[in-house]
XYZ file of C-alpha atoms in Angstrom:
119
model
C 13.169 -7.718 -32.229
C 10.382 -6.595 -30.635
C 9.705 -8.689 -26.786
C 6.555 -9.385 -25.619
C 5.261 -8.042 -22.108
C 3.716 -9.647 -19.825
C 0.924 -6.884 -17.389
C 0.628 -9.743 -15.265
C 4.373 -9.595 -13.633
C 3.897 -10.252 -10.586
C 7.307 -9.483 -10.243
C 5.907 -5.998 -11.332
C 7.439 -3.557 -8.110
C 5.142 -0.980 -7.821
C 6.590 2.941 -9.214
C 6.704 4.208 -5.460
C 9.095 2.984 -2.950
C 8.063 1.368 0.399
C 8.856 3.327 3.578
C 9.287 6.875 1.353
C 6.416 9.699 1.930
C 5.045 8.659 -1.171
C 4.216 4.726 -0.360
C 3.117 6.530 3.229
C -0.165 8.383 1.925
C -0.978 6.098 -1.020
C -1.206 3.217 1.522
C -3.769 5.261 3.658
C -5.663 6.570 0.216
C -5.861 3.461 -1.028
C -7.189 1.859 2.550
C -9.923 4.267 1.576
C -10.080 4.169 -1.757
C -13.938 5.597 -1.066
C -12.589 9.210 0.253
C -10.575 11.898 -0.245
C -8.417 13.307 2.169
C -7.206 17.254 3.370
C -2.915 17.102 3.360
C -3.553 18.207 7.217
C -5.384 14.495 7.387
C -3.407 13.063 5.915
C 0.115 13.832 7.511
C -2.261 13.460 10.340
C -2.537 9.459 9.960
C 1.307 8.955 8.945
C 4.810 9.785 9.313
C 4.628 12.105 6.896
C 5.495 16.442 7.407
C 3.234 18.423 5.977
C 5.045 20.429 4.172
C 5.637 17.019 1.810
C 2.705 15.678 2.019
C 1.745 18.749 -0.920
C 4.462 18.496 -3.469
C 4.270 14.196 -2.792
C 0.852 14.105 -3.761
C 1.943 16.627 -7.364
C 4.415 14.002 -8.063
C 2.066 10.907 -7.449
C -1.032 12.936 -9.143
C 1.106 12.868 -12.076
C 1.607 9.395 -12.231
C -1.057 9.213 -12.697
C -1.860 7.217 -8.920
C -3.895 10.264 -6.792
C -6.412 12.599 -7.806
C -7.543 16.302 -6.497
C -11.238 16.526 -5.752
C -11.243 20.710 -4.799
C -8.870 20.271 -1.777
C -9.548 17.031 -1.149
C -6.818 14.138 -2.015
C -7.954 10.305 -2.740
C -6.689 7.456 -4.866
C -7.080 7.434 -8.465
C -10.092 5.107 -9.781
C -8.079 2.772 -12.070
C -5.320 2.510 -9.062
C -7.543 1.914 -6.682
C -8.455 -1.505 -8.578
C -4.742 -2.191 -9.657
C -2.036 -4.419 -9.060
C -0.849 -2.516 -7.640
C -3.159 -1.939 -5.350
C -2.906 -6.103 -4.220
C 1.284 -4.296 -4.626
C 0.846 -2.479 -1.505
C -2.037 -4.204 0.129
C 0.792 -7.444 0.421
C 3.221 -5.166 1.535
C 1.394 -3.791 4.348
C -0.409 -7.475 5.600
C 4.028 -8.594 4.973
C 4.506 -5.879 7.137
C 1.649 -5.896 10.321
C 2.204 -10.160 10.308
C 6.012 -10.172 8.635
C 6.726 -11.328 12.375
C 4.558 -14.647 13.090
C 6.147 -17.313 14.916
C 4.363 -19.620 13.094
C 5.130 -19.013 10.105
C 9.287 -18.673 10.258
C 9.642 -22.137 11.630
C 7.833 -25.293 12.236
C 9.047 -26.290 15.378
C 5.194 -24.774 16.726
C 4.126 -28.269 15.075
C 5.276 -29.726 18.060
C 3.751 -29.243 20.792
C 0.361 -28.864 18.548
C -2.207 -31.363 19.660
C -2.820 -34.415 18.092
C -6.268 -34.113 16.024
C -6.830 -37.646 15.159
C -6.614 -38.620 11.009
C -10.753 -35.894 10.303
C -8.602 -32.809 11.329
């Protein structure tokens, strides 16, 4: 029996594991979709060892996530605007601002000034 596939399913996990070398490299490339980086530059911009960058990029290329132009690597054109880019971006935001005190507890509201009815 066929099953229905929903391409807009928000529960789809990215094809790279957060915290992995592939994730770190892809995150940099997604932040700069119009630029190409050498493996050395990617190693300097991430915590990925230079010796691992080539192998990781080759795996990402096999998955169709990145492309190589001469000796520079960039995110694949169709990936830059895809759901994957959104997932990685949202995870980056959470990593940056996840410890925001306003998001974890409503206790701060008790100390907020009353702005009146029109606020």
